PDB file of C-alpha atoms in Angstrom:
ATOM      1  CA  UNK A 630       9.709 -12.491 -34.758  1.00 68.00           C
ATOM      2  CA  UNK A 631       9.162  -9.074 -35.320  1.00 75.00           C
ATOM      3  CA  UNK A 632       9.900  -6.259 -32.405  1.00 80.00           C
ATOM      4  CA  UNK A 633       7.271  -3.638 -33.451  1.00 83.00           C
ATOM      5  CA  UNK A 634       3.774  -3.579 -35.032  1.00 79.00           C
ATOM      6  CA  UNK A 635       2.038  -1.573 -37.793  1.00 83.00           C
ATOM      7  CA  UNK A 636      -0.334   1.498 -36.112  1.00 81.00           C
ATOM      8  CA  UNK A 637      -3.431  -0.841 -37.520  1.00 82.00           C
ATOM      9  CA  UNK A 638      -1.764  -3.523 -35.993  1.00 82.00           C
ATOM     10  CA  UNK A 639      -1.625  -2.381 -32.655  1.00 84.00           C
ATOM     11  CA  UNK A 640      -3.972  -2.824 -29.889  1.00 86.00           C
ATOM     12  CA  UNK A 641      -5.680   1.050 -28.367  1.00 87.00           C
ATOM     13  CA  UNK A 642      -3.190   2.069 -25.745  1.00 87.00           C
ATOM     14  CA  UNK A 643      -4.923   1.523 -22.253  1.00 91.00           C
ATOM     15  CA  UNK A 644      -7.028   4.344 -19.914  1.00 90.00           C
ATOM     16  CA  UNK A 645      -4.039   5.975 -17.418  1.00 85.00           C
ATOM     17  CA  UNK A 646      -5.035   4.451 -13.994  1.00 86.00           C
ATOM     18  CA  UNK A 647      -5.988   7.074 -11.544  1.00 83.00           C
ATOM     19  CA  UNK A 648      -4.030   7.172  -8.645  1.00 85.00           C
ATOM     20  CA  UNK A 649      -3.660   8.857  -4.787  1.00 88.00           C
ATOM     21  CA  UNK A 650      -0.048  10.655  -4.581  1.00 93.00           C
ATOM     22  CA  UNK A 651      -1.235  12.251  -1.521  1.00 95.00           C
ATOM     23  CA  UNK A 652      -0.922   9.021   0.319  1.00 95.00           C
ATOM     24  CA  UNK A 653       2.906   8.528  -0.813  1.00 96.00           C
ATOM     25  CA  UNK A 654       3.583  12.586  -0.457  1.00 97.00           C
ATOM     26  CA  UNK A 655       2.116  12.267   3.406  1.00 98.00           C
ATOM     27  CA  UNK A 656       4.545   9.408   4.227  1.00 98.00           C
ATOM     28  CA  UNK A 657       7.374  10.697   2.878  1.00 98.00           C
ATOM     29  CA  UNK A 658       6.758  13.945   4.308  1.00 98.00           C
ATOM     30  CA  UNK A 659       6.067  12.552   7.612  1.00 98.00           C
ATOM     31  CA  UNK A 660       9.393  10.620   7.879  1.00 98.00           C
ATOM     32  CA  UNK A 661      11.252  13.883   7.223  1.00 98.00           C
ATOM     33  CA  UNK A 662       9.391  15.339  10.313  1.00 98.00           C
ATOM     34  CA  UNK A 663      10.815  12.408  12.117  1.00 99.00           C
ATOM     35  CA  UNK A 664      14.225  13.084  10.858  1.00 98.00           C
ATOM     36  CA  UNK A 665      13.987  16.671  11.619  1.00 98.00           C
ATOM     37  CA  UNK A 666      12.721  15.831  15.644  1.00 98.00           C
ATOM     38  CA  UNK A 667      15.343  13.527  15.891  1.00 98.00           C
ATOM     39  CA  UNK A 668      18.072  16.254  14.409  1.00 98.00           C
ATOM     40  CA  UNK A 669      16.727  18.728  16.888  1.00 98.00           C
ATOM     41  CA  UNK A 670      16.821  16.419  19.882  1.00 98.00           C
ATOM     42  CA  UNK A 671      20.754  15.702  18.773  1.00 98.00           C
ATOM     43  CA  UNK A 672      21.705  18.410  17.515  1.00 97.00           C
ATOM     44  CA  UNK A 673      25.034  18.833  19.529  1.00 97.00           C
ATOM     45  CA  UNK A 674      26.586  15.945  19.088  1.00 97.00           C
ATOM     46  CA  UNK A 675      25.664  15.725  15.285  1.00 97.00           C
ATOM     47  CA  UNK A 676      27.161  19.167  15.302  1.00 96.00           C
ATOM     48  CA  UNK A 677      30.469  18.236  16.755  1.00 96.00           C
ATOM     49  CA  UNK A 678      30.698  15.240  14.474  1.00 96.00           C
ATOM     50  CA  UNK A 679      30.342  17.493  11.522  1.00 96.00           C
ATOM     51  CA  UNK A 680      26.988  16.702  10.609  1.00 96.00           C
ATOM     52  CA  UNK A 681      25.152  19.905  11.070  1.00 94.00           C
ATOM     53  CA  UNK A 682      24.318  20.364   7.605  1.00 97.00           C
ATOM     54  CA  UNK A 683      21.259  17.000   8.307  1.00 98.00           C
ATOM     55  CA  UNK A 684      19.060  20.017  10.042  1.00 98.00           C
ATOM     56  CA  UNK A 685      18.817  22.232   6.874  1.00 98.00           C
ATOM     57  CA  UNK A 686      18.320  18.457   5.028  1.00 98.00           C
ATOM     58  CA  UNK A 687      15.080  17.685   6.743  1.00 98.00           C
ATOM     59  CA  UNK A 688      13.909  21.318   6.459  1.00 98.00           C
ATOM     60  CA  UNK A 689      14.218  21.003   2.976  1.00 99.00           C
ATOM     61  CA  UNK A 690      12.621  17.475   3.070  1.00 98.00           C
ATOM     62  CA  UNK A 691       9.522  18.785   5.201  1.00 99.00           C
ATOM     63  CA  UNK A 692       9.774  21.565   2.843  1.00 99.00           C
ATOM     64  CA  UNK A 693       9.678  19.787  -0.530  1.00 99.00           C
ATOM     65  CA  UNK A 694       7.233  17.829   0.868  1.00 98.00           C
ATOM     66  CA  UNK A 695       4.554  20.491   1.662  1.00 98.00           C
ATOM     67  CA  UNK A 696       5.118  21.721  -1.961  1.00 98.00           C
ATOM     68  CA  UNK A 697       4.981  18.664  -3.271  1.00 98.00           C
ATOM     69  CA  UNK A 698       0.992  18.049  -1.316  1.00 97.00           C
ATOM     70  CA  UNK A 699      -0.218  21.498  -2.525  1.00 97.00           C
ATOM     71  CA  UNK A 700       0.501  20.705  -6.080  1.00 97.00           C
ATOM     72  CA  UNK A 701      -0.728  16.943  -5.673  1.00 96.00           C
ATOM     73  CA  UNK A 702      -4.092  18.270  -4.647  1.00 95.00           C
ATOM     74  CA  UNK A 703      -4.074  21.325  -7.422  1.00 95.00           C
ATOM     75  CA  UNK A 704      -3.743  18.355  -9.669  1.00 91.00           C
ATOM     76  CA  UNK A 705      -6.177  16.536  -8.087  1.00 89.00           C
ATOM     77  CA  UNK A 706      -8.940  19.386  -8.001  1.00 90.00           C
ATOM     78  CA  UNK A 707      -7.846  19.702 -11.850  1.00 90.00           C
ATOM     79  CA  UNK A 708      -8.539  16.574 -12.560  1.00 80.00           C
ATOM     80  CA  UNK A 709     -12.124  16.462 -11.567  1.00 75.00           C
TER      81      UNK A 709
END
């Protein structure tokens, strides 16, 4: 048994299969903005148990995620 193959040997490597990030960028980005609502609605209490620092988390989140769409779609106008 051999583990690797001559380059005339080998079979072409296959087409990359296109793909929609924008899909996986919206959810993720949309559970943040759930995450920072919720953080705002409780903010007090998380504040008094010491977990203040989960606001500037989800703005970051939200944040990262709004990056994260405009390059998707510069890629995706690229692309084309």
């Amino acid at each position: 048994m051999r583990f690797w193959l001559s380059e005339d040997e080998r079979r072409p490597d296959p087409e990359p299969v296109r793909t929609d990030a924008r899909k996986a960028v919206l959810a993720g980005t949309a559970c943040w903005l759930v995450a920072l609502a919720a953080v705002v609605v409780w903010r007090e209490p998380l504040d008094e148990a010491g977990l203040g620092w989960l606001l500037q988390a989800a703005i970051v989140g939200v944040a990262l995620g709004v990056i994260a769409l405009v390059v998707v779609q510069l890629r995706r106008r690229r692309a084309r």
